[in-house]
């Protein structure tokens, strides 16, 4: 009979040092940018699908996805308050189906990254992205999320979210106005229109 | 019959469904009672103090905006005052009045956000928050009319402010101040007689007077414990000695007192804005002429103001060149955090979350 | 305010009469780093300056300069104290056993500048992650990836 192994439970101090070494390894591995997926806008790559059942099925599924995107609340810094102002009664995002802000990533399909990302927070963002179920989309909101912004040459700042997770739409601004954010969401909905029934190319 | 119990360490992680920012706590629980709390932060540490040494003085003003991003204009003020003292720059009188008006408007909108997110933590699920954003949008529109930006204003300069008030601004501001008391009465009717609100906030999170002074708290947290200290009245800066206003002081030191102090401070800010609009000179310069590349003579100084969260100070050292040698910000939210251990231990978990919300943190300031 | 200035001058005079190593002038008091605990305890218990407002440090090549500011809440005045520690042995007594408000500020100065506070109960990194090498606020910091 085999005796089951005891699970390894570190003390609180050891857990802090494990977190520190995880951050150091992630920083060493993430110096290059994850390339963007540009196939959706390239005309030569799209193949003509003559099967009318599959194209209608594509349209129906894409309409269901884009009309009810549920974002996960993962806000780090100042761009938070422009997102909250967009979700309040003046610039409403409930009319796009997005009023349900889920705190748990397992129940959401859109990650709106608002705010500066530091190396200390980077493993947690990667973990949240991996916990979301397919299909999922990522929006990088604000100058700090696109490229590091005004803090680009600091010792503790990741220069852009696309070093850690793949990004679909970039929204510039510091912070972007609510109208800019709504335009970015409209661009994401146009991108979702071009999705096909094969989901394999989305997972990494 | 006796139960065998164990203590359990709960991690309230950096991502959580509240609007306070990336803040993490490790709470040791015995059933529902909190035994120990360890705050962990640094998830938004961007190295602002080191970056300011690599930028010129004028390029540092937008960086100070991003420290306490909820009330952005107040962060410019101590930095600009410190440079003006070292370089010997005079500020014209009209510019002082403009600075006071913008800072008090920012205080009202910051307190709206603080009380709104406190109600979120109590479970009102964005109702009061949405109503308070109605006023905040009006104030943001007024500020956009003057500065051109909705959130990171970058308005103060060395020797004054960057732009004059447009001619539509003052009548619209007076119209807002006329309907402001009606909105405040709406919130008071909604909250102060509500039995659920009273039983959840009275007697919760009590801070005594000796503890409040020993822990160096400031702002509404210090005043709720009975200490009558406000930098605008006691160590006055700029032209605050010309205005008449009351400073609300609490009696018990609980969460009810802190929310009450914030609501009263909003009314006092509105009366300061009215007095400033009446006393402001109609003609005058809004900025002294300052060279494009500013070389500040050697020296060290420390200046403080009263921000919505407490005493915000800037310690500045210069060595004669065009970049600062050392610039440090005394952040009120960072030091008020030390009081969490005293406040939260011994209460149930749901009361502990409300107490944490009443301290009113802004993570950009805590981590810098 | 004139009354505040007079009380401040009286405090500086009383301080230099009490301890002979104190040098006053130009709006601050300068003391050697071994006597910081004695001086601040006298200011807290006898002179009424019981509110510690700020502790900060800066790097001046051969030494580190430390600045403390204290406030008297009843008389509404403030006082500034300066001290310095040498770069080869940056150690000073901690004030966190008298004032709880000094706790996080001293941890942050240890994290970013590398000054060790003797007698602090929990001196470890606070804004950077455990395992970070170096002290970023120093002038000769080089980042290693």
Tab-separated table of N, CA, C and O in Angstrom, chain C residues 38-119:
chain	number	residue	atom	x	y	z
C	38	UNK	N	17.031	59.723	22.482
C	38	UNK	CA	16.958	60.554	23.677
C	38	UNK	C	16.261	61.873	23.375
C	38	UNK	O	15.376	62.335	24.101
C	39	UNK	N	16.671	62.465	22.265
C	39	UNK	CA	16.169	63.786	21.885
C	39	UNK	C	14.672	63.739	21.592
C	39	UNK	O	13.905	64.572	22.073
C	40	UNK	N	14.236	62.752	20.799
C	40	UNK	CA	12.830	62.723	20.419
C	40	UNK	C	11.960	62.345	21.613
C	40	UNK	O	10.821	62.805	21.710
C	41	UNK	N	12.493	61.533	22.534
C	41	UNK	CA	11.683	61.212	23.708
C	41	UNK	C	11.482	62.448	24.571
C	41	UNK	O	10.388	62.669	25.107
C	42	UNK	N	12.531	63.291	24.693
C	42	UNK	CA	12.363	64.520	25.459
C	42	UNK	C	11.336	65.430	24.794
C	42	UNK	O	10.481	66.019	25.446
C	43	UNK	N	11.413	65.522	23.449
C	43	UNK	CA	10.467	66.375	22.742
C	43	UNK	C	9.041	65.870	22.902
C	43	UNK	O	8.096	66.651	22.998
C	44	UNK	N	8.876	64.537	22.957
C	44	UNK	CA	7.519	63.998	23.055
C	44	UNK	C	6.966	64.201	24.449
C	44	UNK	O	5.821	64.616	24.628
C	45	UNK	N	7.768	63.911	25.488
C	45	UNK	CA	7.209	63.912	26.841
C	45	UNK	C	7.226	65.291	27.474
C	45	UNK	O	6.295	65.652	28.179
C	46	UNK	N	8.280	66.082	27.243
C	46	UNK	CA	8.384	67.355	27.950
C	46	UNK	C	7.850	68.507	27.126
C	46	UNK	O	7.218	69.406	27.657
C	47	UNK	N	8.151	68.542	25.818
C	47	UNK	CA	7.823	69.738	25.046
C	47	UNK	C	6.501	69.631	24.314
C	47	UNK	O	6.090	70.568	23.670
C	48	UNK	N	5.834	68.480	24.341
C	48	UNK	CA	4.507	68.374	23.756
C	48	UNK	C	4.470	68.060	22.276
C	48	UNK	O	3.415	68.132	21.658
C	49	UNK	N	5.602	67.687	21.659
C	49	UNK	CA	5.611	67.361	20.235
C	49	UNK	C	5.367	65.859	20.096
C	49	UNK	O	6.285	65.084	19.902
C	50	UNK	N	4.081	65.467	20.192
C	50	UNK	CA	3.815	64.038	20.240
C	50	UNK	C	3.283	63.474	18.928
C	50	UNK	O	2.780	62.372	18.892
C	51	UNK	N	3.377	64.233	17.830
C	51	UNK	CA	2.876	63.751	16.541
C	51	UNK	C	4.054	63.702	15.591
C	51	UNK	O	4.601	64.728	15.218
C	52	UNK	N	4.486	62.479	15.211
C	52	UNK	CA	5.596	62.325	14.278
C	52	UNK	C	5.034	62.388	12.873
C	52	UNK	O	4.218	61.555	12.485
C	53	UNK	N	5.459	63.377	12.088
C	53	UNK	CA	4.797	63.541	10.800
C	53	UNK	C	5.495	62.767	9.680
C	53	UNK	O	4.857	62.053	8.938
C	54	UNK	N	6.828	62.907	9.561
C	54	UNK	CA	7.471	62.318	8.394
C	54	UNK	C	8.900	61.920	8.713
C	54	UNK	O	9.570	62.611	9.472
C	55	UNK	N	9.361	60.806	8.121
C	55	UNK	CA	10.778	60.449	8.161
C	55	UNK	C	11.205	60.256	6.713
C	55	UNK	O	10.509	59.607	5.946
C	56	UNK	N	12.348	60.828	6.339
C	56	UNK	CA	12.819	60.609	4.981
C	56	UNK	C	14.335	60.582	4.963
C	56	UNK	O	14.985	60.974	5.923
C	57	UNK	N	14.912	60.104	3.865
C	57	UNK	CA	16.365	59.966	3.774
C	57	UNK	C	16.811	60.327	2.372
C	57	UNK	O	16.053	60.171	1.420
C	58	UNK	N	18.039	60.816	2.247
C	58	UNK	CA	18.565	61.071	0.910
C	58	UNK	C	20.050	60.760	0.884
C	58	UNK	O	20.722	60.743	1.908
C	59	UNK	N	20.558	60.512	-0.306
C	59	UNK	CA	21.892	59.957	-0.505
C	59	UNK	C	22.859	61.061	-0.895
C	59	UNK	O	22.749	61.621	-1.983
C	60	UNK	N	23.792	61.418	-0.012
C	60	UNK	CA	24.800	62.430	-0.317
C	60	UNK	C	26.165	61.787	-0.245
C	60	UNK	O	26.822	61.833	0.771
C	61	UNK	N	26.595	61.254	-1.288
C	61	UNK	CA	27.752	60.395	-1.481
C	61	UNK	C	28.476	59.790	-0.289
C	61	UNK	O	28.543	58.586	-0.190
C	62	UNK	N	29.053	60.574	0.647
C	62	UNK	CA	29.729	59.869	1.745
C	62	UNK	C	28.791	59.567	2.886
C	62	UNK	O	29.157	58.835	3.799
C	63	UNK	N	27.624	60.173	2.929
C	63	UNK	CA	26.747	59.954	4.065
C	63	UNK	C	25.298	59.938	3.583
C	63	UNK	O	24.976	60.382	2.485
C	64	UNK	N	24.419	59.413	4.448
C	64	UNK	CA	22.988	59.493	4.214
C	64	UNK	C	22.424	60.520	5.167
C	64	UNK	O	22.721	60.504	6.354
C	65	UNK	N	21.570	61.409	4.644
C	65	UNK	CA	20.962	62.445	5.474
C	65	UNK	C	19.548	62.010	5.824
C	65	UNK	O	18.788	61.619	4.948
C	66	UNK	N	19.199	62.059	7.112
C	66	UNK	CA	17.851	61.677	7.551
C	66	UNK	C	17.153	62.905	8.107
C	66	UNK	O	17.751	63.685	8.825
C	67	UNK	N	15.867	63.071	7.787
C	67	UNK	CA	15.099	64.243	8.218
C	67	UNK	C	13.851	63.759	8.933
C	67	UNK	O	13.129	62.898	8.430
C	68	UNK	N	13.590	64.314	10.138
C	68	UNK	CA	12.388	63.978	10.904
C	68	UNK	C	11.605	65.262	11.108
C	68	UNK	O	12.184	66.284	11.448
C	69	UNK	N	10.283	65.237	10.944
C	69	UNK	CA	9.471	66.410	11.293
C	69	UNK	C	8.434	65.995	12.324
C	69	UNK	O	7.829	64.929	12.232
C	70	UNK	N	8.239	66.886	13.321
C	70	UNK	CA	7.304	66.623	14.414
C	70	UNK	C	6.345	67.805	14.537
C	70	UNK	O	6.714	68.931	14.216
C	71	UNK	N	5.136	67.543	14.997
C	71	UNK	CA	4.109	68.590	15.111
C	71	UNK	C	3.553	68.596	16.530
C	71	UNK	O	3.366	67.534	17.124
C	72	UNK	N	3.290	69.801	17.060
C	72	UNK	CA	2.611	69.946	18.334
C	72	UNK	C	1.155	70.255	18.034
C	72	UNK	O	0.834	71.311	17.491
C	73	UNK	N	0.252	69.311	18.345
C	73	UNK	CA	-1.132	69.438	17.905
C	73	UNK	C	-1.870	70.503	18.709
C	73	UNK	O	-2.790	71.137	18.216
C	74	UNK	N	-1.440	70.747	19.956
C	74	UNK	CA	-2.166	71.692	20.805
C	74	UNK	C	-1.728	73.125	20.499
C	74	UNK	O	-2.559	74.015	20.342
C	75	UNK	N	-0.405	73.351	20.386
C	75	UNK	CA	0.091	74.710	20.122
C	75	UNK	C	0.188	75.013	18.643
C	75	UNK	O	0.505	76.139	18.281
C	76	UNK	N	-0.039	74.045	17.775
C	76	UNK	CA	-0.043	74.195	16.323
C	76	UNK	C	1.286	74.712	15.771
C	76	UNK	O	1.341	75.734	15.083
C	77	UNK	N	2.388	74.037	16.118
C	77	UNK	CA	3.682	74.386	15.522
C	77	UNK	C	4.372	73.114	15.069
C	77	UNK	O	3.977	72.022	15.452
C	78	UNK	N	5.435	73.283	14.267
C	78	UNK	CA	6.174	72.113	13.812
C	78	UNK	C	7.671	72.356	13.972
C	78	UNK	O	8.112	73.486	14.092
C	79	UNK	N	8.449	71.280	13.973
C	79	UNK	CA	9.889	71.361	14.229
C	79	UNK	C	10.577	70.336	13.341
C	79	UNK	O	10.011	69.290	13.053
C	80	UNK	N	11.777	70.649	12.860
C	80	UNK	CA	12.482	69.754	11.932
C	80	UNK	C	13.814	69.364	12.559
C	80	UNK	O	14.548	70.211	13.054
C	81	UNK	N	14.144	68.070	12.490
C	81	UNK	CA	15.403	67.560	13.052
C	81	UNK	C	16.160	66.863	11.936
C	81	UNK	O	15.579	66.114	11.163
C	82	UNK	N	17.496	67.115	11.873
C	82	UNK	CA	18.293	66.440	10.850
C	82	UNK	C	19.413	65.663	11.491
C	82	UNK	O	19.981	66.086	12.487
C	83	UNK	N	19.744	64.518	10.891
C	83	UNK	CA	20.879	63.758	11.361
C	83	UNK	C	21.491	63.054	10.158
C	83	UNK	O	20.927	63.070	9.077
C	84	UNK	N	22.689	62.473	10.344
C	84	UNK	CA	23.304	61.801	9.199
C	84	UNK	C	24.034	60.559	9.683
C	84	UNK	O	24.518	60.501	10.809
C	85	UNK	N	24.095	59.549	8.814
C	85	UNK	CA	24.805	58.307	9.111
C	85	UNK	C	25.842	58.088	8.014
C	85	UNK	O	25.598	58.443	6.861
C	86	UNK	N	26.998	57.509	8.335
C	86	UNK	CA	28.026	57.286	7.301
C	86	UNK	C	27.616	56.172	6.355
C	86	UNK	O	26.812	55.316	6.687
C	87	UNK	N	28.186	56.189	5.139
C	87	UNK	CA	27.744	55.255	4.112
C	87	UNK	C	28.231	53.835	4.372
C	87	UNK	O	27.563	52.878	4.011
C	88	UNK	N	29.405	53.691	5.036
C	88	UNK	CA	29.924	52.333	5.217
C	88	UNK	C	29.133	51.586	6.268
C	88	UNK	O	29.053	50.366	6.241
C	89	UNK	N	28.549	52.312	7.244
C	89	UNK	CA	27.829	51.624	8.314
C	89	UNK	C	26.508	52.350	8.542
C	89	UNK	O	26.374	53.107	9.503
C	90	UNK	N	25.511	52.158	7.670
C	90	UNK	CA	24.273	52.933	7.793
C	90	UNK	C	23.311	52.331	8.810
C	90	UNK	O	22.409	51.597	8.464
C	91	UNK	N	23.497	52.647	10.098
C	91	UNK	CA	22.622	52.107	11.133
C	91	UNK	C	22.183	53.226	12.040
C	91	UNK	O	22.951	54.144	12.309
C	92	UNK	N	20.941	53.136	12.523
C	92	UNK	CA	20.440	54.143	13.454
C	92	UNK	C	19.344	53.496	14.287
C	92	UNK	O	18.773	52.484	13.878
C	93	UNK	N	19.056	54.075	15.454
C	93	UNK	CA	18.012	53.519	16.311
C	93	UNK	C	16.649	53.728	15.690
C	93	UNK	O	16.375	54.748	15.063
C	94	UNK	N	15.758	52.767	15.941
C	94	UNK	CA	14.420	52.875	15.366
C	94	UNK	C	13.490	53.579	16.332
C	94	UNK	O	13.601	53.434	17.537
C	95	UNK	N	12.544	54.361	15.786
C	95	UNK	CA	11.578	55.050	16.636
C	95	UNK	C	10.260	54.300	16.709
C	95	UNK	O	9.301	54.814	17.264
C	96	UNK	N	10.212	53.067	16.140
C	96	UNK	CA	8.899	52.431	16.025
C	96	UNK	C	8.403	51.877	17.340
C	96	UNK	O	7.254	51.494	17.447
C	97	UNK	N	9.264	51.827	18.384
C	97	UNK	CA	8.754	51.361	19.669
C	97	UNK	C	8.052	52.474	20.427
C	97	UNK	O	7.268	52.219	21.329
C	98	UNK	N	8.341	53.735	20.084
C	98	UNK	CA	7.659	54.849	20.736
C	98	UNK	C	6.464	55.291	19.887
C	98	UNK	O	5.386	55.527	20.391
C	99	UNK	N	6.683	55.453	18.588
C	99	UNK	CA	5.628	55.885	17.692
C	99	UNK	C	5.315	54.759	16.731
C	99	UNK	O	6.174	54.344	15.966
C	100	UNK	N	4.067	54.298	16.702
C	100	UNK	CA	3.707	53.247	15.758
C	100	UNK	C	3.714	53.762	14.330
C	100	UNK	O	3.871	53.006	13.392
C	101	UNK	N	3.555	55.074	14.161
C	101	UNK	CA	3.491	55.619	12.814
C	101	UNK	C	4.815	55.540	12.077
C	101	UNK	O	4.859	55.729	10.873
C	102	UNK	N	5.922	55.272	12.799
C	102	UNK	CA	7.222	55.189	12.136
C	102	UNK	C	7.457	53.829	11.511
C	102	UNK	O	8.418	53.647	10.778
C	103	UNK	N	6.584	52.892	11.756
C	103	UNK	CA	6.786	51.496	11.338
C	103	UNK	C	6.967	51.367	9.829
C	103	UNK	O	8.025	50.968	9.345
C	104	UNK	N	5.925	51.736	9.053
C	104	UNK	CA	5.991	51.535	7.599
C	104	UNK	C	6.993	52.459	6.953
C	104	UNK	O	7.633	52.111	5.957
C	105	UNK	N	7.169	53.673	7.505
C	105	UNK	CA	8.094	54.612	6.866
C	105	UNK	C	9.529	54.104	6.968
C	105	UNK	O	10.322	54.239	6.035
C	106	UNK	N	9.880	53.505	8.136
C	106	UNK	CA	11.245	52.997	8.272
C	106	UNK	C	11.462	51.780	7.398
C	106	UNK	O	12.536	51.587	6.822
C	107	UNK	N	10.430	50.961	7.233
C	107	UNK	CA	10.576	49.800	6.352
C	107	UNK	C	10.799	50.246	4.923
C	107	UNK	O	11.568	49.648	4.174
C	108	UNK	N	10.107	51.341	4.527
C	108	UNK	CA	10.275	51.796	3.154
C	108	UNK	C	11.674	52.360	2.942
C	108	UNK	O	12.292	52.158	1.906
C	109	UNK	N	12.214	53.072	3.950
C	109	UNK	CA	13.564	53.607	3.793
C	109	UNK	C	14.582	52.466	3.765
C	109	UNK	O	15.554	52.499	3.003
C	110	UNK	N	14.361	51.406	4.531
C	110	UNK	CA	15.264	50.251	4.466
C	110	UNK	C	15.201	49.608	3.082
C	110	UNK	O	16.210	49.228	2.499
C	111	UNK	N	13.983	49.523	2.532
C	111	UNK	CA	13.805	48.864	1.236
C	111	UNK	C	14.479	49.637	0.118
C	111	UNK	O	15.209	49.086	-0.687
C	112	UNK	N	14.260	50.952	0.088
C	112	UNK	CA	14.717	51.717	-1.067
C	112	UNK	C	16.098	52.320	-0.880
C	112	UNK	O	16.772	52.593	-1.849
C	113	UNK	N	16.534	52.545	0.370
C	113	UNK	CA	17.807	53.224	0.567
C	113	UNK	C	18.832	52.361	1.284
C	113	UNK	O	20.012	52.637	1.225
C	114	UNK	N	18.406	51.338	2.018
C	114	UNK	CA	19.360	50.435	2.627
C	114	UNK	C	19.833	50.807	4.012
C	114	UNK	O	20.836	50.285	4.462
C	115	UNK	N	19.148	51.705	4.712
C	115	UNK	CA	19.559	52.070	6.070
C	115	UNK	C	18.898	51.102	7.042
C	115	UNK	O	17.706	50.849	6.957
C	116	UNK	N	19.685	50.553	7.972
C	116	UNK	CA	19.166	49.547	8.907
C	116	UNK	C	18.725	50.243	10.186
C	116	UNK	O	19.467	51.039	10.747
C	117	UNK	N	17.512	49.968	10.655
C	117	UNK	CA	16.989	50.569	11.870
C	117	UNK	C	17.050	49.533	12.985
C	117	UNK	O	16.340	48.535	12.954
C	118	UNK	N	17.902	49.772	13.974
C	118	UNK	CA	18.100	48.783	15.035
C	118	UNK	C	16.924	48.810	15.987
C	118	UNK	O	16.534	49.859	16.463
C	119	UNK	N	16.401	47.630	16.300
C	119	UNK	CA	15.295	47.564	17.246
C	119	UNK	C	13.929	47.507	16.580
C	119	UNK	O	12.918	47.418	17.262
